[in-house]
């Protein structure tokens, strides 16, 4: 059993009204935009099920946008985010949908800008979140760890090249999730780490042949 | 000390009986054990842990301060002015139970209303139950001039009670109903109060059990799925509920059902409760005629 911490109970300090629908939304937005890795020109937020039904009343729409813009869960400006200059820098729209094959609090971020990327995630309770898909690839990212997300061409030796470079830093891999569309096609890896990686290693990983996307996604503040 | 803790990792504080046993063996207060454990787990000092707790405490005080002055409505426009009404009410007719009662109930409404208007609060244990611990802890501390150090000790005690319950059941309305949110917050508050008023660990644990026993089966059936009706007023009710539990425990009254078994009962009750009554707003208050009208009004706006 995972140890229960005092700070699971007497935090986070956050803007209300709901840990799953407000704080969770901000955290999903932060993770998704870190995975996108740049300021998008346009974001379409697709909210599903409970997120769609009660999202507006809980400020879920505001929270998601705030997260994408890099606001923290305790930023009181979130309430008025639609009127802030930061929000006017990008185009955004919200779609409210129903799909009972999806989690009750599911969201897709469709980023457009220098490239297009779709990031999907769920708010799983008490402000905890999970990113489940990036461009359709299965991943497992909670913000609990510093993580590395890579998308590359499926071919022998890629996992060992990447993990080898991580090893040179002496950083331990906590969990590793791989996925691919088909043999020899696109593949993805989501690596949760026990420490942050140095910039230089990330640059080395980027230089491996046939890497399409390399993102270091920082741990979320607890 | 860290080494000691490592050796004793098998003595994890997962139950109330673990807690009483380890406190007895080490001759330490519950909050002392918790701050040592947290410092070990987060690889930091006890001072850092207490500073982090103080940050939550300060945020709680700030939410009360702001909330007491506001009557701004929530996003749905259904709630937000009860704290103001109650303060005016007490001016006209002082509370029967005196100024402490006035403080506790107005502080609870101030905090929970700040929450629903997207103000800054501390989830404790959740956002929907965020007002109970601060209302009790801060009202008592002001009334009796309790030092900040002792307030921090009490907040750690409250957190410990929540984390012990959490080892058996997830503190989410969708999993176990409101008994696991406002109910647990009330148990946490009772323990904090006993700690502040000089009670011993056994009394802390029993105050939590007494508070929990009397909210078993509490449903989570919010109108229109929003953290508003009945959550706002429930925070005030369960803050007062905590005081009863603490008073009984301080008098030496114990829960005849041992505290850990009360948590078992809460867990089982949560499992047996219909999913319709657990946060999805498909039954209970949420499906009353008036609730449906309110829902329609909110969503057609």
Short mmCIF file of C-alpha atoms in Angstrom, two decimals:
data_model
loop_
_atom_site.label_atom_id
_atom_site.label_comp_id
_atom_site.label_asym_id
_atom_site.label_seq_id
_atom_site.Cartn_x
_atom_site.Cartn_y
_atom_site.Cartn_z
CA UNK A 1 0.00 0.00 0.00
CA UNK A 2 1.18 3.47 -0.84
CA UNK A 3 1.95 5.54 2.25
CA UNK A 4 -0.71 8.12 2.97
CA UNK A 5 0.76 11.56 3.55
CA UNK A 6 -0.40 14.35 5.81
CA UNK A 7 -0.36 16.63 2.78
CA UNK A 8 -2.85 14.43 0.91
CA UNK A 9 -5.28 15.55 3.60
CA UNK A 10 -4.51 19.19 4.46
CA UNK A 11 -3.73 20.48 0.99
CA UNK A 12 -3.64 21.58 -1.81
CA UNK A 13 -4.13 25.27 -1.34
CA UNK A 14 -6.35 25.88 -4.37
CA UNK A 15 -9.11 27.99 -5.82
CA UNK A 16 -12.48 26.31 -5.41
CA UNK A 17 -14.96 24.89 -5.75
CA UNK A 18 -13.91 21.32 -6.57
CA UNK A 19 -10.64 19.44 -6.30
CA UNK A 20 -11.52 17.16 -9.23
CA UNK A 21 -13.35 19.72 -11.40
CA UNK A 22 -11.24 22.82 -10.69
CA UNK A 23 -7.78 21.95 -9.29
CA UNK A 24 -7.72 18.74 -11.37
CA UNK A 25 -8.59 20.74 -14.49
CA UNK A 26 -5.73 23.20 -13.90
CA UNK A 27 -3.28 20.35 -13.33
CA UNK A 28 -4.41 18.58 -16.52
CA UNK A 29 -3.94 21.83 -18.42
CA UNK A 30 -0.41 22.30 -17.04
CA UNK A 31 0.62 18.74 -17.95
CA UNK A 32 -0.98 18.86 -21.41
CA UNK A 33 0.67 22.14 -22.34
CA UNK A 34 4.04 20.92 -21.04
CA UNK A 35 3.66 17.91 -23.29
CA UNK A 36 2.79 20.17 -26.23
CA UNK A 37 5.95 22.04 -25.33
CA UNK A 38 5.17 25.47 -26.79
CA UNK A 39 2.55 28.18 -26.62
CA UNK A 40 -0.21 26.96 -28.92
CA UNK A 41 -1.98 29.27 -31.37
CA UNK A 42 -5.26 27.52 -30.80
CA UNK A 43 -6.64 25.00 -28.30
CA UNK A 44 -9.89 23.08 -28.53
CA UNK A 45 -10.97 21.58 -25.22
CA UNK A 46 -13.32 18.60 -25.48
CA UNK A 47 -14.95 17.95 -22.11
CA UNK A 48 -16.75 14.66 -21.54
CA UNK A 49 -19.49 13.38 -19.22
CA UNK A 50 -19.40 14.93 -15.74
CA UNK A 51 -16.77 17.41 -16.90
CA UNK A 52 -19.19 18.46 -19.65
CA UNK A 53 -22.35 18.43 -17.51
CA UNK A 54 -21.17 20.23 -14.38
CA UNK A 55 -17.93 21.70 -15.66
CA UNK A 56 -19.13 25.26 -16.15
CA UNK A 57 -20.61 25.44 -12.66
CA UNK A 58 -17.29 24.26 -11.25
CA UNK A 59 -15.10 26.49 -13.38
CA UNK A 60 -13.64 23.47 -15.17
CA UNK A 61 -13.45 25.42 -18.43
CA UNK A 62 -11.57 28.25 -16.67
CA UNK A 63 -9.28 25.77 -14.92
CA UNK A 64 -8.32 23.95 -18.13
CA UNK A 65 -7.45 27.19 -19.89
CA UNK A 66 -5.57 28.49 -16.83
CA UNK A 67 -3.48 25.32 -16.74
CA UNK A 68 -2.62 25.60 -20.43
CA UNK A 69 -1.52 29.19 -19.77
CA UNK A 70 0.67 28.00 -16.90
CA UNK A 71 -1.33 29.30 -13.92
CA UNK A 72 -1.00 27.44 -10.60
CA UNK A 73 -4.01 25.83 -8.85
CA UNK A 74 -4.04 28.61 -6.25
CA UNK A 75 -4.05 31.55 -8.65
CA UNK A 76 -7.10 33.69 -7.77
CA UNK A 77 -7.05 35.21 -11.27
CA UNK A 78 -8.49 31.92 -12.60
CA UNK A 79 -12.00 33.13 -11.76
CA UNK A 80 -11.71 35.94 -14.31
CA UNK A 81 -9.38 34.21 -16.73
CA UNK A 82 -11.52 34.82 -19.82
CA UNK A 83 -11.01 38.56 -19.32
CA UNK A 84 -7.24 38.43 -18.75
CA UNK A 85 -4.76 39.59 -21.41
CA UNK A 86 -3.02 36.16 -21.23
CA UNK A 87 -6.22 34.47 -22.46
CA UNK A 88 -6.50 36.86 -25.37
CA UNK A 89 -3.09 35.75 -26.70
CA UNK A 90 -4.48 32.41 -27.88
CA UNK A 91 -7.66 31.19 -29.55
CA UNK A 92 -9.66 28.62 -27.66
CA UNK A 93 -13.02 26.90 -27.71
CA UNK A 94 -14.84 24.38 -25.56
CA UNK A 95 -16.95 21.43 -26.69
CA UNK A 96 -19.21 19.61 -24.24
CA UNK A 97 -19.70 15.96 -25.11
CA UNK A 98 -21.00 12.66 -23.85
CA UNK A 99 -19.12 9.37 -24.26
CA UNK A 100 -19.65 6.77 -21.60
CA UNK A 101 -16.68 4.76 -22.79
CA UNK A 102 -14.61 7.61 -21.40
CA UNK A 103 -13.84 8.42 -17.76
CA UNK A 104 -16.52 10.57 -16.02
CA UNK A 105 -14.06 13.47 -15.89
CA UNK A 106 -12.29 13.16 -19.24
CA UNK A 107 -10.86 15.88 -21.45
CA UNK A 108 -9.06 16.10 -24.82
CA UNK A 109 -6.77 19.03 -25.60
CA UNK A 110 -6.37 19.64 -29.30
CA UNK A 111 -3.38 21.94 -29.73
CA UNK A 112 -2.69 23.74 -32.97
CA UNK A 113 0.31 25.91 -33.76
CA UNK A 114 3.69 24.95 -35.14
CA UNK A 115 2.36 21.39 -34.97
CA UNK A 116 -0.90 19.67 -34.09
CA UNK A 117 -1.14 17.47 -31.02
CA UNK A 118 -3.98 15.77 -29.17
CA UNK A 119 -3.50 15.10 -25.45
CA UNK A 120 -6.15 13.22 -23.44
CA UNK A 121 -6.50 12.93 -19.70
CA UNK A 122 -8.76 12.29 -16.74
CA UNK A 123 -9.29 13.92 -13.38
CA UNK A 124 -9.38 10.95 -11.03
CA UNK A 125 -10.28 12.58 -7.71
CA UNK A 126 -8.86 14.81 -4.97
CA UNK A 127 -6.99 16.89 -7.56
CA UNK A 128 -5.09 13.87 -8.87
CA UNK A 129 -4.92 13.52 -12.64
CA UNK A 130 -3.66 11.20 -15.36
CA UNK A 131 -2.65 11.83 -18.95
CA UNK A 132 -3.73 8.71 -20.84
CA UNK A 133 -3.08 9.43 -24.51
CA UNK A 134 -0.84 11.60 -26.65
CA UNK A 135 -1.74 11.66 -30.37
CA UNK A 136 -3.60 8.39 -29.78
CA UNK A 137 -0.63 6.63 -28.13
CA UNK A 138 -1.28 5.18 -24.67
CA UNK A 139 0.80 6.82 -21.96
CA UNK A 140 0.71 6.95 -18.19
CA UNK A 141 1.57 10.30 -16.68
CA UNK A 142 0.30 11.69 -13.38
CA UNK A 143 2.57 14.64 -12.71
CA UNK A 144 3.80 12.84 -9.63
CA UNK A 145 7.18 12.29 -11.29
CA UNK A 146 9.47 14.15 -13.60
CA UNK A 147 8.82 12.38 -16.87
CA UNK A 148 10.13 12.01 -20.38
CA UNK A 149 7.68 11.57 -23.24
CA UNK A 150 9.09 10.49 -26.59
CA UNK A 151 7.53 9.63 -29.94
CA UNK A 152 9.82 7.98 -32.48
CA UNK A 153 10.08 5.48 -35.32
CA UNK A 154 9.64 1.91 -34.13
CA UNK A 155 12.93 0.07 -34.70
CA UNK A 156 15.30 -2.15 -32.72
CA UNK A 157 17.46 -0.56 -30.01
CA UNK A 158 15.48 2.63 -29.38
CA UNK A 159 14.51 1.78 -25.79
CA UNK A 160 18.08 0.87 -24.92
CA UNK A 161 19.50 4.03 -26.53
CA UNK A 162 17.15 6.26 -24.57
CA UNK A 163 17.42 4.41 -21.27
CA UNK A 164 21.20 4.26 -21.75
CA UNK A 165 21.40 8.04 -21.92
CA UNK A 166 19.21 8.34 -18.83
CA UNK A 167 21.50 5.89 -17.04
CA UNK A 168 24.53 8.07 -17.74
CA UNK A 169 22.84 10.67 -15.52
CA UNK A 170 22.39 8.11 -12.73
CA UNK A 171 18.66 8.76 -12.76
CA UNK A 172 16.41 5.84 -11.86
CA UNK A 173 13.46 4.94 -14.08
CA UNK A 174 10.37 4.49 -11.91
CA UNK A 175 7.93 3.32 -14.60
CA UNK A 176 8.03 2.87 -18.37
CA UNK A 177 5.07 2.58 -20.74
CA UNK A 178 5.59 1.86 -24.46
CA UNK A 179 3.10 1.77 -27.30
CA UNK A 180 3.20 1.75 -31.12
CA UNK A 181 0.83 1.99 -34.04
CA UNK A 182 2.38 -0.99 -35.91
CA UNK A 183 5.75 -2.66 -36.43
CA UNK A 184 8.14 -0.18 -38.04
CA UNK A 185 5.64 2.67 -37.70
CA UNK A 186 5.33 5.31 -34.97
CA UNK A 187 6.04 4.35 -31.37
CA UNK A 188 5.86 6.15 -28.04
CA UNK A 189 7.49 5.86 -24.66
CA UNK A 190 6.46 7.49 -21.41
CA UNK A 191 9.19 7.30 -18.79
CA UNK A 192 8.62 8.38 -15.18
CA UNK A 193 11.86 9.28 -13.42
CA UNK A 194 12.97 9.57 -9.80
CA UNK A 195 14.75 12.85 -10.57
CA UNK A 196 14.73 15.59 -13.18
CA UNK A 197 16.96 15.16 -16.23
CA UNK A 198 19.66 17.62 -17.20
CA UNK A 199 19.11 19.71 -20.28
CA UNK A 200 22.20 18.21 -21.95
CA UNK A 201 20.83 14.64 -21.78
CA UNK A 202 17.51 15.72 -23.21
CA UNK A 203 19.38 17.35 -26.08
CA UNK A 204 21.32 14.11 -26.66
CA UNK A 205 18.07 12.12 -26.72
CA UNK A 206 16.64 14.58 -29.24
CA UNK A 207 19.64 13.89 -31.50
CA UNK A 208 18.99 10.14 -31.70
CA UNK A 209 17.89 9.30 -35.29
CA UNK A 210 14.16 9.11 -36.00
CA UNK A 211 12.99 10.87 -32.83
CA UNK A 212 9.85 12.89 -33.58
CA UNK A 213 8.88 14.32 -30.21
CA UNK A 214 10.96 14.58 -27.02
CA UNK A 215 9.46 16.33 -24.01
CA UNK A 216 10.65 16.54 -20.45
CA UNK A 217 7.51 17.07 -18.37
CA UNK A 218 8.21 18.41 -14.89
CA UNK A 219 6.61 17.10 -11.74
CA UNK A 220 3.48 19.01 -10.63
CA UNK A 221 3.64 20.97 -7.38
CA UNK A 222 1.86 19.03 -4.65
CA UNK B 1 15.93 10.00 14.91
CA UNK B 2 15.62 9.27 11.18
CA UNK B 3 17.36 5.96 11.70
CA UNK B 4 14.89 5.15 14.45
CA UNK B 5 12.04 5.88 12.13
CA UNK B 6 13.49 3.66 9.40
CA UNK B 7 13.81 0.78 11.84
CA UNK B 8 10.23 1.30 12.83
CA UNK B 9 8.83 1.56 9.33
CA UNK B 10 6.96 -1.63 10.08
CA UNK B 11 5.18 0.46 12.70
CA UNK B 12 3.37 2.45 10.05
CA UNK B 13 0.51 4.41 11.53
CA UNK B 14 -2.26 2.86 9.48
CA UNK B 15 -4.80 2.44 12.26
CA UNK B 16 -5.89 4.24 15.41
CA UNK B 17 -4.66 1.32 17.50
CA UNK B 18 -1.20 1.55 15.82
CA UNK B 19 -1.20 5.20 16.76
CA UNK B 20 -2.02 4.67 20.43
CA UNK B 21 0.48 1.83 20.67
CA UNK B 22 3.37 3.75 19.10
CA UNK B 23 2.61 6.94 21.04
CA UNK B 24 2.70 4.87 24.24
CA UNK B 25 5.91 3.02 23.33
CA UNK B 26 7.79 6.15 22.31
CA UNK B 27 6.15 8.44 24.83
CA UNK B 28 5.38 10.90 22.06
CA UNK B 29 2.41 12.93 20.97
CA UNK B 30 0.63 11.95 17.75
CA UNK B 31 1.63 15.15 15.97
CA UNK B 32 5.29 14.53 16.86
CA UNK B 33 5.20 11.09 15.24
CA UNK B 34 3.54 12.48 12.14
CA UNK B 35 5.98 15.34 11.65
CA UNK B 36 8.91 12.94 12.07
CA UNK B 37 7.43 10.52 9.58
CA UNK B 38 6.67 13.25 7.03
CA UNK B 39 10.17 14.69 7.37
CA UNK B 40 11.57 11.23 6.71
CA UNK B 41 9.29 10.50 3.74
CA UNK B 42 9.83 13.89 2.10
CA UNK B 43 13.52 13.87 2.98
CA UNK B 44 13.40 17.18 4.79
CA UNK B 45 13.44 18.67 8.31
CA UNK B 46 10.64 18.85 10.86
CA UNK B 47 10.84 22.65 10.65
CA UNK B 48 10.16 22.46 6.90
CA UNK B 49 7.18 20.19 7.47
CA UNK B 50 5.75 22.59 10.06
CA UNK B 51 6.32 25.49 7.70
CA UNK B 52 4.33 23.69 5.04
CA UNK B 53 1.52 23.10 7.53
CA UNK B 54 1.67 26.77 8.51
CA UNK B 55 1.16 27.69 4.85
CA UNK B 56 -2.10 25.73 4.83
CA UNK B 57 -3.10 27.30 8.18
CA UNK B 58 -2.42 30.81 6.89
CA UNK B 59 -4.41 30.13 3.71
CA UNK B 60 -7.32 28.95 5.88
CA UNK B 61 -7.22 32.15 7.95
CA UNK B 62 -7.10 34.23 4.82
CA UNK B 63 -10.12 32.49 3.29
CA UNK B 64 -12.13 33.23 6.45
CA UNK B 65 -11.05 36.87 6.43
CA UNK B 66 -12.07 37.38 2.82
CA UNK B 67 -15.20 35.23 3.05
CA UNK B 68 -16.60 37.12 6.04
CA UNK B 69 -16.71 40.32 4.00
CA UNK B 70 -18.19 38.96 0.77
CA UNK B 71 -21.68 38.13 -0.39
CA UNK B 72 -20.74 37.54 -4.03
CA UNK B 73 -22.77 34.73 -5.58
CA UNK B 74 -21.36 31.47 -6.93
CA UNK B 75 -21.02 30.81 -10.67
CA UNK B 76 -24.49 29.22 -10.65
CA UNK B 77 -25.88 32.22 -8.70
CA UNK B 78 -27.56 29.83 -6.24
CA UNK B 79 -25.40 30.43 -3.16
CA UNK B 80 -22.99 32.92 -1.64
CA UNK B 81 -24.84 35.19 0.77
CA UNK B 82 -25.58 32.91 3.72
CA UNK B 83 -22.51 33.99 5.68
CA UNK B 84 -23.61 37.61 5.48
CA UNK B 85 -27.16 36.69 6.52
CA UNK B 86 -25.88 34.72 9.50
CA UNK B 87 -23.63 37.54 10.68
CA UNK B 88 -26.55 39.96 10.48
CA UNK B 89 -28.78 37.44 12.22
CA UNK B 90 -26.36 37.14 15.13
CA UNK B 91 -26.25 40.93 15.44
CA UNK B 92 -30.03 40.94 15.90
CA UNK B 93 -30.21 37.78 18.03
CA UNK B 94 -26.93 36.61 19.59
CA UNK B 95 -26.44 32.84 19.31
CA UNK B 96 -27.97 30.79 22.12
CA UNK B 97 -24.69 28.92 22.52
CA UNK B 98 -22.63 32.10 22.70
CA UNK B 99 -19.91 33.79 20.71
CA UNK B 100 -17.90 30.65 20.03
CA UNK B 101 -20.89 29.16 18.22
CA UNK B 102 -21.20 32.38 16.23
CA UNK B 103 -17.55 32.23 15.23
CA UNK B 104 -17.61 28.57 14.24
CA UNK B 105 -20.72 28.79 12.08
CA UNK B 106 -19.85 32.08 10.38
CA UNK B 107 -16.25 30.96 9.75
CA UNK B 108 -17.55 27.75 8.19
CA UNK B 109 -19.91 29.62 5.86
CA UNK B 110 -17.24 32.23 5.06
CA UNK B 111 -14.79 29.52 3.94
CA UNK B 112 -17.16 27.32 1.98
CA UNK B 113 -18.67 30.33 0.21
CA UNK B 114 -15.18 31.50 -0.75
CA UNK B 115 -14.73 28.03 -2.23
CA UNK B 116 -17.82 28.15 -4.40
CA UNK B 117 -17.04 31.62 -5.73
CA UNK B 118 -13.62 30.30 -6.83
CA UNK B 119 -11.69 31.93 -4.00
CA UNK B 120 -8.53 30.42 -2.54
CA UNK B 121 -9.13 27.68 0.05
CA UNK B 122 -7.36 24.59 1.41
CA UNK B 123 -8.83 21.21 0.46
CA UNK B 124 -9.20 19.60 3.88
CA UNK B 125 -9.67 16.78 3.10
CA UNK B 126 -11.59 17.91 -0.02
CA UNK B 127 -12.71 21.23 -1.45
CA UNK B 128 -16.38 20.46 -0.77
CA UNK B 129 -15.59 19.90 2.92
CA UNK B 130 -12.91 22.57 3.16
CA UNK B 131 -14.60 24.75 5.79
CA UNK B 132 -15.05 22.39 8.72
CA UNK B 133 -11.50 22.07 10.06
CA UNK B 134 -10.65 25.79 9.67
CA UNK B 135 -13.91 26.93 11.27
CA UNK B 136 -13.39 24.82 14.38
CA UNK B 137 -9.62 25.23 14.66
CA UNK B 138 -9.46 28.97 14.07
CA UNK B 139 -12.56 29.91 16.06
CA UNK B 140 -11.28 28.05 19.14
CA UNK B 141 -7.76 29.40 18.69
CA UNK B 142 -9.02 32.98 18.61
CA UNK B 143 -11.35 32.49 21.54
CA UNK B 144 -8.66 31.00 23.79
CA UNK B 145 -5.58 32.79 22.41
CA UNK B 146 -3.96 29.56 21.26
CA UNK B 147 -0.37 29.97 20.04
CA UNK B 148 0.46 29.38 16.38
CA UNK B 149 2.64 26.42 17.34
CA UNK B 150 -0.28 24.74 19.05
CA UNK B 151 -2.52 25.49 16.07
CA UNK B 152 0.02 23.76 13.82
CA UNK B 153 0.10 20.77 16.18
CA UNK B 154 -3.69 20.59 16.00
CA UNK B 155 -3.77 20.80 12.21
CA UNK B 156 -1.23 17.96 12.01
CA UNK B 157 -3.44 15.93 14.35
CA UNK B 158 -6.43 16.63 12.10
CA UNK B 159 -4.44 15.54 9.04
CA UNK B 160 -3.39 12.34 10.77
CA UNK B 161 -7.01 11.39 11.45
CA UNK B 162 -7.87 11.93 7.78
CA UNK B 163 -4.92 9.89 6.60
CA UNK B 164 -5.78 6.98 8.91
CA UNK B 165 -9.33 6.89 7.51
CA UNK B 166 -7.89 7.19 4.00
CA UNK B 167 -5.84 4.02 4.38
CA UNK B 168 -9.16 2.12 4.32
CA UNK B 169 -11.45 4.25 2.21
CA UNK B 170 -10.95 6.89 -0.46
CA UNK B 171 -12.07 10.31 0.77
CA UNK B 172 -14.29 11.00 -2.21
CA UNK B 173 -18.05 11.46 -2.33
CA UNK B 174 -18.15 9.38 -5.49
CA UNK B 175 -16.62 6.43 -3.61
CA UNK B 176 -18.18 6.58 -0.15
CA UNK B 177 -20.61 9.48 -0.05
CA UNK B 178 -20.40 12.64 2.01
CA UNK B 179 -19.61 10.65 5.15
CA UNK B 180 -16.11 10.35 3.66
CA UNK B 181 -15.83 14.09 2.96
CA UNK B 182 -17.72 16.32 5.43
CA UNK B 183 -17.99 13.42 7.87
CA UNK B 184 -14.25 12.82 7.94
CA UNK B 185 -13.59 16.57 8.10
CA UNK B 186 -15.76 16.67 11.20
CA UNK B 187 -13.81 13.80 12.79
CA UNK B 188 -10.56 15.59 11.94
CA UNK B 189 -11.87 18.77 13.55
CA UNK B 190 -12.94 16.94 16.70
CA UNK B 191 -9.43 15.53 17.10
CA UNK B 192 -7.85 18.94 16.49
CA UNK B 193 -10.10 20.47 19.12
CA UNK B 194 -9.30 17.80 21.70
CA UNK B 195 -5.58 18.35 21.00
CA UNK B 196 -5.94 22.11 21.55
CA UNK B 197 -7.94 21.71 24.73
CA UNK B 198 -5.30 19.48 26.27
CA UNK B 199 -6.79 16.04 25.66
CA UNK B 200 -4.64 12.94 25.34
CA UNK B 201 -4.20 10.70 22.28
CA UNK B 202 -6.87 8.26 23.41
CA UNK B 203 -9.37 11.11 23.68
CA UNK B 204 -8.35 12.44 20.26
CA UNK B 205 -8.97 9.06 18.69
CA UNK B 206 -12.32 8.59 20.44
CA UNK B 207 -13.51 12.07 19.54
CA UNK B 208 -12.90 11.18 15.88
CA UNK B 209 -14.77 7.89 16.29
CA UNK B 210 -17.71 9.59 18.00
CA UNK B 211 -17.96 12.16 15.22
CA UNK B 212 -17.80 9.47 12.51
CA UNK B 213 -20.35 7.20 14.16
CA UNK B 214 -22.97 9.87 13.90
CA UNK B 215 -22.61 10.63 10.21
CA UNK B 216 -22.53 7.06 8.87
CA UNK B 217 -24.54 6.81 5.69
CA UNK B 218 -24.39 10.52 4.88
CA UNK B 219 -25.18 10.77 1.17
CA UNK B 220 -23.56 12.94 -1.48
CA UNK B 221 -26.50 14.20 -3.55
CA UNK B 222 -25.62 17.73 -4.65
CA UNK B 223 -28.20 19.67 -6.63
CA UNK B 224 -27.18 20.04 -10.28
CA UNK B 225 -23.93 18.25 -9.44
CA UNK B 226 -22.44 21.41 -7.96
CA UNK B 227 -20.59 21.79 -4.65
CA UNK B 228 -23.32 24.13 -3.36
CA UNK B 229 -26.63 22.62 -2.18
CA UNK B 230 -26.48 21.06 0.44
CA UNK B 231 -22.68 21.35 0.82
CA UNK B 232 -22.57 24.97 2.00
CA UNK B 233 -24.79 24.59 5.04
CA UNK B 234 -23.54 21.09 5.75
CA UNK B 235 -20.07 22.47 6.42
CA UNK B 236 -21.51 24.69 9.18
CA UNK B 237 -23.55 21.83 10.67
CA UNK B 238 -20.65 19.42 10.76
CA UNK B 239 -18.30 21.98 12.29
CA UNK B 240 -20.67 22.20 15.25
CA UNK B 241 -21.02 18.41 15.22
CA UNK B 242 -17.26 18.18 15.81
CA UNK B 243 -17.54 20.24 18.99
CA UNK B 244 -20.04 17.78 20.49
CA UNK B 245 -17.72 14.87 19.74
CA UNK B 246 -14.75 16.69 21.28
CA UNK B 247 -16.65 17.66 24.43
CA UNK B 248 -17.81 14.07 25.00
CA UNK B 249 -14.31 12.69 24.48
CA UNK B 250 -12.74 15.30 26.77
CA UNK B 251 -15.15 14.16 29.48
CA UNK B 252 -13.70 10.68 29.08
CA UNK B 253 -16.63 9.25 27.13
CA UNK B 254 -15.45 6.61 24.68
CA UNK B 255 -16.91 5.12 21.56
CA UNK B 256 -18.16 1.67 22.60
CA UNK B 257 -17.31 0.51 19.09
CA UNK B 258 -13.50 0.80 18.84
CA UNK B 259 -12.40 3.65 16.53
CA UNK B 260 -10.85 1.36 13.90
CA UNK B 261 -14.06 -0.65 13.72
CA UNK B 262 -15.98 2.58 13.19
CA UNK B 263 -13.82 3.20 10.11
CA UNK B 264 -14.61 -0.35 8.96
CA UNK B 265 -18.30 0.44 9.36
CA UNK B 266 -17.90 3.64 7.37
CA UNK B 267 -16.06 1.78 4.61
CA UNK B 268 -18.72 -0.93 4.42
CA UNK B 269 -21.55 1.60 4.51
CA UNK B 270 -19.89 3.46 1.64
CA UNK B 271 -19.73 0.26 -0.40
CA UNK B 272 -23.37 -0.58 0.30
CA UNK B 273 -24.69 2.89 -0.53
CA UNK B 274 -26.33 3.09 -3.93
CA UNK B 275 -24.11 4.70 -6.55
CA UNK B 276 -27.08 6.98 -7.26
CA UNK B 277 -26.41 8.62 -3.89
CA UNK B 278 -22.69 9.07 -4.42
CA UNK B 279 -21.92 12.37 -6.14
CA UNK B 280 -23.73 11.66 -9.41
CA UNK B 281 -26.84 13.67 -8.47
CA UNK B 282 -29.22 10.93 -9.60
CA UNK B 283 -31.21 10.60 -6.37
CA UNK B 284 -31.98 12.15 -2.99
CA UNK B 285 -31.96 15.94 -2.71
CA UNK B 286 -30.64 16.24 -6.25
CA UNK B 287 -33.79 14.68 -7.75
CA UNK B 288 -36.38 16.59 -5.73
CA UNK B 289 -38.87 18.68 -7.70
CA UNK B 290 -37.22 21.91 -6.67
CA UNK B 291 -33.72 20.60 -7.35
CA UNK B 292 -34.77 19.75 -10.89
CA UNK B 293 -36.16 23.25 -11.35
CA UNK B 294 -32.92 24.78 -10.07
CA UNK B 295 -30.95 22.50 -12.36
CA UNK B 296 -32.97 23.58 -15.37
CA UNK B 297 -32.53 27.23 -14.45
CA UNK B 298 -28.75 26.86 -14.15
CA UNK B 299 -28.27 24.95 -17.38
CA UNK B 300 -30.59 27.09 -19.48
CA UNK B 301 -28.93 30.26 -18.45
#
